[in-house]
CSV table of C-alpha atoms and ligand atoms in Angstrom, one decimal:
chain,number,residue,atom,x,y,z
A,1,UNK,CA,-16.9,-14.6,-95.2
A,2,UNK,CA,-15.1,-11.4,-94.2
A,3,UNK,CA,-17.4,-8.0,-95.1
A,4,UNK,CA,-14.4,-6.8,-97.3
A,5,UNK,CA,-14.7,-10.1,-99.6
A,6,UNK,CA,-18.0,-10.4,-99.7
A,7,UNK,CA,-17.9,-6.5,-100.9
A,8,UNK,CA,-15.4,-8.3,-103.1
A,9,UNK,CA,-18.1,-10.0,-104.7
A,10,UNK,CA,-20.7,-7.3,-105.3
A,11,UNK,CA,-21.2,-5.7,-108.6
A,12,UNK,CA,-20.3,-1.9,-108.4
A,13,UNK,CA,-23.2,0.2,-108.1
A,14,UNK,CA,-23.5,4.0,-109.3
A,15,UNK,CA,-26.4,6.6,-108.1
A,16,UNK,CA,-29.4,7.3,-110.1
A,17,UNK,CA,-31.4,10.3,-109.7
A,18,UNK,CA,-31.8,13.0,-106.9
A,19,UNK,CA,-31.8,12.1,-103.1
A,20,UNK,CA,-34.9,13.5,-100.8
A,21,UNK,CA,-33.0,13.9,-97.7
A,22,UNK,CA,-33.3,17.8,-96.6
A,23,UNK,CA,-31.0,20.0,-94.7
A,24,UNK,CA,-32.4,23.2,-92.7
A,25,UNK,CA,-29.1,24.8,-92.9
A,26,UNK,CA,-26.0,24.7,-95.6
A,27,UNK,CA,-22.7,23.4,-95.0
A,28,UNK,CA,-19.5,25.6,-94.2
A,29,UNK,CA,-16.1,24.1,-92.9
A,30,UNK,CA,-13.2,26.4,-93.7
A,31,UNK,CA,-10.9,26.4,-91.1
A,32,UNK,CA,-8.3,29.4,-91.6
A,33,UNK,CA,-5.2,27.4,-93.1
A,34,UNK,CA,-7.3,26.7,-96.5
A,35,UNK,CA,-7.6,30.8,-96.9
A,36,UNK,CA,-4.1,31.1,-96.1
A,37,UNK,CA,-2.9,28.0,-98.4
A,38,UNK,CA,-5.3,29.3,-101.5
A,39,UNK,CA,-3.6,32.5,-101.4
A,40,UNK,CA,0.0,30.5,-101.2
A,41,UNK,CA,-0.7,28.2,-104.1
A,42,UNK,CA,-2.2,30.9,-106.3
A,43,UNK,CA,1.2,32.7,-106.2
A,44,UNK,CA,3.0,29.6,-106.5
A,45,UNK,CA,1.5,28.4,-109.4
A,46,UNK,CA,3.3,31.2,-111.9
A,47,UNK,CA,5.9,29.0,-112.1
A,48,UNK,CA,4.5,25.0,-111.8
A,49,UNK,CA,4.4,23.2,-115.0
A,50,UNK,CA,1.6,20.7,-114.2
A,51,UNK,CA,-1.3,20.0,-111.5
A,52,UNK,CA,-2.2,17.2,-110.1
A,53,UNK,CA,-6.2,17.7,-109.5
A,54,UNK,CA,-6.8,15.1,-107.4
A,55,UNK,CA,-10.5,14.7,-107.3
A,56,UNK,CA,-13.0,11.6,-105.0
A,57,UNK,CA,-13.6,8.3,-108.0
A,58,UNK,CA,-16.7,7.8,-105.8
A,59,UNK,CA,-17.7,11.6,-106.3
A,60,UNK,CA,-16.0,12.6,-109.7
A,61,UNK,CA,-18.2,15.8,-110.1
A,62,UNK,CA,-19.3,16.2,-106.1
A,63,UNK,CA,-15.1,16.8,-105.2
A,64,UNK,CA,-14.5,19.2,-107.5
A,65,UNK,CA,-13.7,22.5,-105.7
A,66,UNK,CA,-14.8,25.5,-108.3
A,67,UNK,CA,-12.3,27.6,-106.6
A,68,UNK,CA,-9.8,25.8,-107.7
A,69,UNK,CA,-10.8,25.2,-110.8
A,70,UNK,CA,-10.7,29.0,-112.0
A,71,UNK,CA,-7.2,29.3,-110.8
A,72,UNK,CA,-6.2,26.6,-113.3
A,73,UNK,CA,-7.8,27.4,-116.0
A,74,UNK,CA,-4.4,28.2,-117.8
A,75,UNK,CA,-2.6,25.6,-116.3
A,76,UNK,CA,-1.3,22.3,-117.6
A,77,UNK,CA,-3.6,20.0,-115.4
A,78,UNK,CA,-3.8,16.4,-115.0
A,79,UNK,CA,-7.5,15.5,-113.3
A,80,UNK,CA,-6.8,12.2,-111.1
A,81,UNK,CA,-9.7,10.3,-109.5
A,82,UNK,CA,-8.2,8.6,-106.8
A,83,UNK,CA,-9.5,5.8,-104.9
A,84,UNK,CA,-11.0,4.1,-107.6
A,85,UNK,CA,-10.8,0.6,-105.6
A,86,UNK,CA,-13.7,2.4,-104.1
A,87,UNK,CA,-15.8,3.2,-107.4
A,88,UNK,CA,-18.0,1.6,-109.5
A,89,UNK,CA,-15.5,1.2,-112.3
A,90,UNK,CA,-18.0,1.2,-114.9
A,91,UNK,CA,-18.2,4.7,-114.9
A,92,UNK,CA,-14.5,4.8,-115.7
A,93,UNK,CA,-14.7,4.5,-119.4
A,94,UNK,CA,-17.6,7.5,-119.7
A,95,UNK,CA,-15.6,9.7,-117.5
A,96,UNK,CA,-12.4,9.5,-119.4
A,97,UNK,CA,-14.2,10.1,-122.6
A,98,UNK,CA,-16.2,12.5,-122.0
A,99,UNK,CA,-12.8,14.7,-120.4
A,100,UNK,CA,-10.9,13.6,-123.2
A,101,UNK,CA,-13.2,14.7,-126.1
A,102,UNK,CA,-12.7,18.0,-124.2
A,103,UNK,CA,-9.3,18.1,-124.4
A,104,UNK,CA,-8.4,16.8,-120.7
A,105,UNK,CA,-6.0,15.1,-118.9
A,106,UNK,CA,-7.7,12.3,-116.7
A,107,UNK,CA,-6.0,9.3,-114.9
A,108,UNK,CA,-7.9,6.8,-112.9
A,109,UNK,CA,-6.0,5.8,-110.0
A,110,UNK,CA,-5.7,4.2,-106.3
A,111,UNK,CA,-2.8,5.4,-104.1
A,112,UNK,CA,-3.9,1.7,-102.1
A,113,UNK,CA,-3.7,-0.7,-104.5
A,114,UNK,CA,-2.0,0.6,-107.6
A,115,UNK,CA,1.6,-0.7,-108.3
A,116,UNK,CA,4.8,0.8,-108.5
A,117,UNK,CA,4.6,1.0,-112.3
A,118,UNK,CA,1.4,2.5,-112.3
A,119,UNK,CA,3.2,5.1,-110.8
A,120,UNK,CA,6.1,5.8,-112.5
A,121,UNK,CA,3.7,5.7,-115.5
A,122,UNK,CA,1.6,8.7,-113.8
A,123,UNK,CA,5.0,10.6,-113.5
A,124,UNK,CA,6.0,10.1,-117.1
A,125,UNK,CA,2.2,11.0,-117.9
A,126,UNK,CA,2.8,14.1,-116.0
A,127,UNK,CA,6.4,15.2,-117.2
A,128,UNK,CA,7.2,13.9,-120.9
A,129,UNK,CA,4.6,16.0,-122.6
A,130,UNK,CA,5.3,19.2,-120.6
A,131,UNK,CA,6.2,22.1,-122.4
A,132,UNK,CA,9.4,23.5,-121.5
A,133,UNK,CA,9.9,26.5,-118.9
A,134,UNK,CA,10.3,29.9,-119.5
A,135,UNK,CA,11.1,30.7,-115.6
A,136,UNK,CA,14.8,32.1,-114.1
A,137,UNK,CA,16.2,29.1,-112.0
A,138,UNK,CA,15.5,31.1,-108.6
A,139,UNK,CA,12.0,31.7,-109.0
A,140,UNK,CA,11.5,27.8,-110.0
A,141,UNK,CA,13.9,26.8,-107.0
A,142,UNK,CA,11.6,29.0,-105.0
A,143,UNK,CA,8.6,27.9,-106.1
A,144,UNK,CA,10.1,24.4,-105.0
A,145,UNK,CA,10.3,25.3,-101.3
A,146,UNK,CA,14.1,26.4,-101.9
A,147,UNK,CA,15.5,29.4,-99.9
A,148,UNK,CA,17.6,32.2,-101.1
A,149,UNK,CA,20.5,30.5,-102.3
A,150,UNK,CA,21.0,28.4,-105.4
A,151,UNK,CA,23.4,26.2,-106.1
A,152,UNK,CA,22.4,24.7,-109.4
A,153,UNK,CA,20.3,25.2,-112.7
A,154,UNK,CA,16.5,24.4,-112.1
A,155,UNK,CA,15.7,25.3,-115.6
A,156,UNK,CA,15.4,21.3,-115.9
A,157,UNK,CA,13.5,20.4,-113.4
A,158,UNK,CA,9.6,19.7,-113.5
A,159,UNK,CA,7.8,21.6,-110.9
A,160,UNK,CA,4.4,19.7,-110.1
A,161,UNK,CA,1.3,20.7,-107.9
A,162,UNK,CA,-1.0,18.6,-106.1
A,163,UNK,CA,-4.7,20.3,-104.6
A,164,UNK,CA,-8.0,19.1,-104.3
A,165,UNK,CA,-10.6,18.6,-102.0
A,166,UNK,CA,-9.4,17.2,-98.1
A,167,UNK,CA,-8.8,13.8,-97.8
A,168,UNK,CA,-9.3,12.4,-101.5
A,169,UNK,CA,-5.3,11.1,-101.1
A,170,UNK,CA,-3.1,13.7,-102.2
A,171,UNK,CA,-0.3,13.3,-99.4
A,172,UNK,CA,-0.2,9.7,-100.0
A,173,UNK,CA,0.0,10.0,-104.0
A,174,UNK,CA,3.0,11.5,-103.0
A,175,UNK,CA,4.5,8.9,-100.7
A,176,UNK,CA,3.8,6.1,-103.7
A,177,UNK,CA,5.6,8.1,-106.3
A,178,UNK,CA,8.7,8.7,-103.9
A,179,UNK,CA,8.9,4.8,-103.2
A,180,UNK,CA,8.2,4.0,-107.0
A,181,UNK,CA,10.9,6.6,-108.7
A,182,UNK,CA,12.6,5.4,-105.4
A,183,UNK,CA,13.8,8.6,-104.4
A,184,UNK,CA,16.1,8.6,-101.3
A,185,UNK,CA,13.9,10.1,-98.7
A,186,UNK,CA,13.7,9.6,-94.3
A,187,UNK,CA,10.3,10.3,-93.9
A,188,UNK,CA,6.9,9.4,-95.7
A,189,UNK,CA,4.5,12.5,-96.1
A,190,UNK,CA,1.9,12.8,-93.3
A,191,UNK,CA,-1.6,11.3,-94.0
A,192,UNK,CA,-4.4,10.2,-92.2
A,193,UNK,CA,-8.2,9.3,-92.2
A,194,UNK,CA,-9.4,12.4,-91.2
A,195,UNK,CA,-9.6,15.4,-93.4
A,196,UNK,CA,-7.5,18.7,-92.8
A,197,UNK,CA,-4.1,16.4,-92.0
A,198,UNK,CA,-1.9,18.8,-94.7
A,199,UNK,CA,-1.8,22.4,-93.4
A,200,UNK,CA,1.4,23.9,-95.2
A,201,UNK,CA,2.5,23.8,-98.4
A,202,UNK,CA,5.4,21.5,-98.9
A,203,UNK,CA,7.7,20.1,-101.7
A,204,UNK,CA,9.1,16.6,-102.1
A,205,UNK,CA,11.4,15.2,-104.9
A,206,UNK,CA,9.2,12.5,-106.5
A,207,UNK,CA,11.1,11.7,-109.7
A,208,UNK,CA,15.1,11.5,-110.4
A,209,UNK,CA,15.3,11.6,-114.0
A,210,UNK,CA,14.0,14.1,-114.9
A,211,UNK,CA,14.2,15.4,-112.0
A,212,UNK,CA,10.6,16.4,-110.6
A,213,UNK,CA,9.2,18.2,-107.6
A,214,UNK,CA,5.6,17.5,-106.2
A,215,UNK,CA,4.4,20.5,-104.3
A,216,UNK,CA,1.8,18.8,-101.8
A,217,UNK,CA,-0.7,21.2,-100.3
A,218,UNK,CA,-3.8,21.3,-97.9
A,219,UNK,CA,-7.1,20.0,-98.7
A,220,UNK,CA,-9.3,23.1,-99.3
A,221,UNK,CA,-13.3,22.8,-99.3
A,222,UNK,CA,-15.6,25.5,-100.8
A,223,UNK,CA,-16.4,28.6,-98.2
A,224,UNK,CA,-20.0,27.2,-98.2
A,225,UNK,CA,-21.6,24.9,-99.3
A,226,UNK,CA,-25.5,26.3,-99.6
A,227,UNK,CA,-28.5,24.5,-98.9
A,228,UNK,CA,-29.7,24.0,-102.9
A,229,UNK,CA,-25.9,22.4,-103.3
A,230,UNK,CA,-26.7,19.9,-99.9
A,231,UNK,CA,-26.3,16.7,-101.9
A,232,UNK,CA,-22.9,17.7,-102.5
A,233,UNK,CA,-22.1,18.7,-99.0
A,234,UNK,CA,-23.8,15.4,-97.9
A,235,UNK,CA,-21.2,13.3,-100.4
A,236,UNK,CA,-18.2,15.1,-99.5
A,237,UNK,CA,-19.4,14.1,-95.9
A,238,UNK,CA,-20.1,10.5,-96.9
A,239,UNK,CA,-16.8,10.3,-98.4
A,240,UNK,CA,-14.6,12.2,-95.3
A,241,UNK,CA,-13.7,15.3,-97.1
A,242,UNK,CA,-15.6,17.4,-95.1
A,243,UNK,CA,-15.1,16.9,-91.1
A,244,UNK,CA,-17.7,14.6,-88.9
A,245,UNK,CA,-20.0,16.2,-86.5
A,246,UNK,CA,-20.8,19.8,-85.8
A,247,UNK,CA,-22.5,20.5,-88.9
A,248,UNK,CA,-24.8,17.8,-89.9
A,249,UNK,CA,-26.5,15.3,-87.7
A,250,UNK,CA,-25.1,11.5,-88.6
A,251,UNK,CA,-28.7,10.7,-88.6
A,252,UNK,CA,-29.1,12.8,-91.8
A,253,UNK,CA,-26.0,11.3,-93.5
A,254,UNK,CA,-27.4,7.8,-92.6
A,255,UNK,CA,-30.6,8.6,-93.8
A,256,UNK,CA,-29.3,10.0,-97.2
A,257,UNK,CA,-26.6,6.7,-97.4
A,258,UNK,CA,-29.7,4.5,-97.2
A,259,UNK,CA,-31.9,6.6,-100.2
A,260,UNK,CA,-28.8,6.3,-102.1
A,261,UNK,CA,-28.2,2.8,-101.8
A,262,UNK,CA,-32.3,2.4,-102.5
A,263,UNK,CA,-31.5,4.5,-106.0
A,264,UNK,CA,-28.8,2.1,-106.5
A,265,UNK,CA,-31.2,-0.8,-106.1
A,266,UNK,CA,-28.4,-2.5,-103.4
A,267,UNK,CA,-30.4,-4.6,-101.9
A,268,UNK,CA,-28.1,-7.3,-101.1
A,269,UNK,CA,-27.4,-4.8,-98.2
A,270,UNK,CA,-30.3,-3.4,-97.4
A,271,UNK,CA,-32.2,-7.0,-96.7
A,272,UNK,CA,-29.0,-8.0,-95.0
A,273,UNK,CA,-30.6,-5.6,-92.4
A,274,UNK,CA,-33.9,-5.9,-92.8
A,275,UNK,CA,-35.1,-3.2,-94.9
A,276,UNK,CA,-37.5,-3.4,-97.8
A,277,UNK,CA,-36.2,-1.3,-100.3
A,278,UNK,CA,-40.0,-1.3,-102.1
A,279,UNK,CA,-41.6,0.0,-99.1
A,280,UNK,CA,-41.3,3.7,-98.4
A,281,UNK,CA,-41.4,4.1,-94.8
A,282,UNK,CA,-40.1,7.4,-92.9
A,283,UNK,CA,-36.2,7.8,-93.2
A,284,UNK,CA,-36.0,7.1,-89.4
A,285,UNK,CA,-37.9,4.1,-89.6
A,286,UNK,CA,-34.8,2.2,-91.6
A,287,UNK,CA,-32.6,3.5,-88.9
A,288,UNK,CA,-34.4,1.5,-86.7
A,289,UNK,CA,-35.0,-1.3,-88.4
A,290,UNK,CA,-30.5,-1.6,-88.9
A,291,UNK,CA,-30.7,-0.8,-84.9
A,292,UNK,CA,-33.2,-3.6,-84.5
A,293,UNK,CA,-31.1,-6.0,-87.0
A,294,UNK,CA,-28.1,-5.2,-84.9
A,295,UNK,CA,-29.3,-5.4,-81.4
A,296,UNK,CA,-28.3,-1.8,-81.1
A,297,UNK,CA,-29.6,-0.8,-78.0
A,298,UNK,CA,-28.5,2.6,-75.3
A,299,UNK,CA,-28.2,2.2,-71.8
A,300,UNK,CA,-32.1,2.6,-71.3
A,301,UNK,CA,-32.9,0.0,-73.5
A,302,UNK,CA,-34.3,1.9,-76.7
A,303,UNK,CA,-32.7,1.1,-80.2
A,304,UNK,CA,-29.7,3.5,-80.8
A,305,UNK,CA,-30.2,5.3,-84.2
A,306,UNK,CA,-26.5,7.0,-83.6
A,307,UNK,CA,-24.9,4.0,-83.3
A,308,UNK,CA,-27.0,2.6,-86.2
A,309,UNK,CA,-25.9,5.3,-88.2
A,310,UNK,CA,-22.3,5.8,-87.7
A,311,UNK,CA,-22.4,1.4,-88.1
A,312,UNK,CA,-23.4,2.1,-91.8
A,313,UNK,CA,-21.5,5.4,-92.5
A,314,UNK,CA,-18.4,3.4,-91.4
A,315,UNK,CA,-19.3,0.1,-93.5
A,316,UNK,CA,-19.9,2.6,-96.9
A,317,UNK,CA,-16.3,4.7,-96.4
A,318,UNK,CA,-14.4,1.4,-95.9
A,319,UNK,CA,-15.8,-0.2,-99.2
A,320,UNK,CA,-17.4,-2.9,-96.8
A,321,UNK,CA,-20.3,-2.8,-98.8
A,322,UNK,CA,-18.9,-2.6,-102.2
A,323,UNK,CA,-17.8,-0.4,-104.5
A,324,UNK,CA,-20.3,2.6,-105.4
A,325,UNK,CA,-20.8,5.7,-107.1
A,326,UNK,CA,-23.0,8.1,-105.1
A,327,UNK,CA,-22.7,10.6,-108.2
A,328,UNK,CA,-25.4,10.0,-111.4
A,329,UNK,CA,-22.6,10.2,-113.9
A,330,UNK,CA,-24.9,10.1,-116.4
A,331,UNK,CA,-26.9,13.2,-115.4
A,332,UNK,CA,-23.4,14.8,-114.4
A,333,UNK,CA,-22.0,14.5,-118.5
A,334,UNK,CA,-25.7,15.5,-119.0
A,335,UNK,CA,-25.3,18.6,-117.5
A,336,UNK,CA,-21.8,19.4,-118.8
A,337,UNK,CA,-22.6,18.6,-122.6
B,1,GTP,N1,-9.1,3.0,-100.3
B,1,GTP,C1,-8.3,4.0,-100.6
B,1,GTP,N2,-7.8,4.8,-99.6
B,1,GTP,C2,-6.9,5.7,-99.9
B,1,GTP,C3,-6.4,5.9,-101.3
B,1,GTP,N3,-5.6,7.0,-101.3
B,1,GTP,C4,-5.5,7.4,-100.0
B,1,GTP,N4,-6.3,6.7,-99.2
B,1,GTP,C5,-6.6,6.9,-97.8
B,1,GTP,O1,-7.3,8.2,-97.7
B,1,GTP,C6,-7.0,8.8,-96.5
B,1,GTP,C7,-6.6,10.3,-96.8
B,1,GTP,O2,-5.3,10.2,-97.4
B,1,GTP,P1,-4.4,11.5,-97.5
B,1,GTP,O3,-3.2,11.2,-98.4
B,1,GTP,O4,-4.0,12.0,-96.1
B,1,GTP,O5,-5.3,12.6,-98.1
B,1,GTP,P2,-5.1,14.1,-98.4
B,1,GTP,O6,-5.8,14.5,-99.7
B,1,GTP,O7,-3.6,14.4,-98.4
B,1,GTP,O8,-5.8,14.8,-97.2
B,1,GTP,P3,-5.6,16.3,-96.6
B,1,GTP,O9,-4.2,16.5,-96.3
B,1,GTP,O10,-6.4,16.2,-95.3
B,1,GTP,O11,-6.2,17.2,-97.6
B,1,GTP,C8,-5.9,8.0,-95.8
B,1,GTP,O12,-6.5,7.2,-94.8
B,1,GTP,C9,-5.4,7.1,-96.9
B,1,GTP,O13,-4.9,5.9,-96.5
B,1,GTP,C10,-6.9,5.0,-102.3
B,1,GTP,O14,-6.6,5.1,-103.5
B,1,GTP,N5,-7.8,4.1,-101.9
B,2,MG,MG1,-2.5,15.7,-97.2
C-alpha cells in the first residue's frame, strides 16, 4: 500500500498538551519585502471590502500573524483555514463555532482538493453580503492595481484582499477561483512549496458577475518569534511557513514532530519505526532508532540523524502520515473564552 493511502486510512489525530522540546534562541525570518508589503497593504486596505485571512487548518491558532490581525480589526474579514485535507477534521465543527458565536466569518477549505463549486460558493460567501462602497471609482481602480486612467465606474466592483502567514495557499486560492468563475486569464498565479514565493502585491480578476478583484499579497511572518512563543515558531516550521535551515537545527524539529506525534498517541507510526511511545528515552535516542529502522547510515558508517530527520519532517508536511492537528484546539478556545 502507497504511504498516501495508508495515511488514507488513519484516523485524524489533534495535539494534546505542551511539547518539551527547548530552543536556546527565538525564531526571526523577516526578509525585507514583508516590511515593505505590510506598509503597502495597510494603505491599500482603505478601500478593500473584504479579507481573505487565510490561516494553516493544521495550525488554526499557531498561523495567525497578530500584526495582521490589528490592521483588520475594522475590516470585513473572512478567516479561511486552508489545507484542511491536511487537518484532523474533527476539529472543524469547534473551530467554526467557537468563531461564529463571536461574530466571525470562517470557511474551511483546501485549494487541492476542493471543487469548482466550492469555490464559487467561497466567492458568493465573500461578495453577496458585503456592504456597499462608499469610495470614488479612482481610488477603488487604484486600489485594484489600476494606473492613472479610468475608463469605467468601479463603484460596482468588489475589491478583495488575501494575507496570511507564507505558504498557507494564498496564491493558489487565487488560481482556483480564476478557473472556477472561469475568468479569461494567460497565466496562473505563481506558487510554490517553499515559503516567500509572492513578493509584490498584485491584483487578479477572480469573479465576473459581480465583478471581483482578489488582491494577492506576500506571506508575512511575525518580526520574531521569542523563545517563550518557540512552539509556535516550531509549527510554522513543521508546516513550511517559516524557511528551512539557518535558524533551527532539523534535529530539533524532528525531535519536537516525534513528542507531538507521542501526545497524539500515533503509534501506528511511531512502531512502524520502532519506537516505543511508553518509554521515555532522550529525544535523540528516537532519531536513532528511525535511522536504525531505515538503514540510514553517512559515509563513515554511523546512523544519519539528518537524514532521519528531514525523512520524517518530509513524511508529516506531505500528509504521508495522516492528517493531524499539531495545535491543542481545545486549550486554544480555552484560552480565548
Ligand atoms: N495539501 C494542500 N496543499 C496546498 C493547498 N493549498 C496550497 N497548497 C500547496 O501549498 C504550497 C504553497 O502554496 P502557495 O499558494 O504558493 O502559498 P502562498 O500562501 O501564496 O505562499 P507565499 O506566497 O510564499 O506566502 C504549494 O505547494 C501549494 O500547492 C491545500 O489546500 N492543500
Ligand atoms: Mg503566494
Amino acid at each position: 500500500m502507497s504511504a498516501a493511502i495508508s495515511a488514507l486510512l488513519r484516523p485524524g489525530r489533534t495535539a494534546v498538551g505542551r511539547c518539551n522540546i527547548k530552543m536556546e534562541s527565538g525564531i526571526s525570518w523577516y526578509p525585507g519585502h514583508m516590511e515593505k508589503a505590510t506598509h503597502e497593504m495597510a494603505q491599500r486596505l482603505k478601500y478593500i471590502d473584504t479579507v481573505f485571512e487565510v490561516r494553516d487548518a493544521r495550525i488554526p491558532f499557531s498561523s495567525i500573524n497578530t500584526t495582521l490581525e490589528q490592521m483588520l480589526q475594522k475590516k470585513r474579514r473572512i478567516i479561511i483555514f486552508n489545507k484542511a485535507d491536511l487537518a484532523d477534521p474533527a476539529n472543524e465543527q469547534k473551530i467554526t463555532d467557537f468563531y461564529t458565536s463571536n461574530r466571525q466569518l470562517v470557511k474551511f477549505f483546501s485549494a487541492s482538493n476542493d471543487t469548482n463549486q466550492d469555490c464559487m460558493n467561497l466567492i458568493r460567501f465573500a461578495i453577496n453580503d458585503a456592504p456597499k462602497k462608499k469610495a470614488p471609482t479612482r481610488q477603488i481602480y487604484q486600489t485594484i492595481g489600476g494606473g492613472k486612467n479610468v475608463e469605467e465606474d468601479y463603484r460596482s466592483v468588489h475589491s478583495m484582499m488575501i494575507m496570511g502567514v507564507p505558504n498557507v495557499g494564498k496564491s493558489t486560492i487565487i488560481n482556483r477561483m480564476r478557473r472556477a468563475s472561469g475568468v479569461t486569464h494567460k497565466n496562473n498565479v505563481k506558487t510554490g512549496a517553499l515559503p516567500g514565493v509572492t513578493r509584490h502585491i498584485t491584483a487578479f480578476r477572480v469573479s465576473e458577475d459581480p465583478v471581483g478583484y482578489l488582491v494577492d499579497t506576500p506571506g508575512i511572518m511575525l518580526p520574531r518569534i521569542n523563545t517563550e512563543d518557540q512552539e509556535k515558531g516550531l509549527n510554522l516550521i513543521l508546516t513550511r511557513a517559516i524557511r528551512d535551515s539557518v535558524i533551527v537545527h532539523p534535529q530539533t524539529v524532528a525531535e519536537f514532530l516525534i513528542e507531538k506525534l507521542k501526545t497524539m498517541n500515533a503509534l501506528d507510526c511511531l512502531e512502524e519505526w520502532g519506537i516505543d511511545p511508553k518509554v521515555d528515552v532522550h529525544p535523540n535516542d528516537n532519531l536513532l532508532t528511525i535511522a536504525k529502522s531505515q538503514g540510514m547510515m553517512t559515509a563513515d558508517g554511523q546512523y544519519n540523524l539528518e537524514t532521519a530527520s528531514a525523512f520524517i519532517i518530509d513524511k508529516y508536511r506531505k500528509g504521508e502520515l495522516g492528517r493531524f492537528t499539531l495545535d491543542d484546539i481545545d486549550m486554544e478556545i480555552k484560552l480565548r473564552t
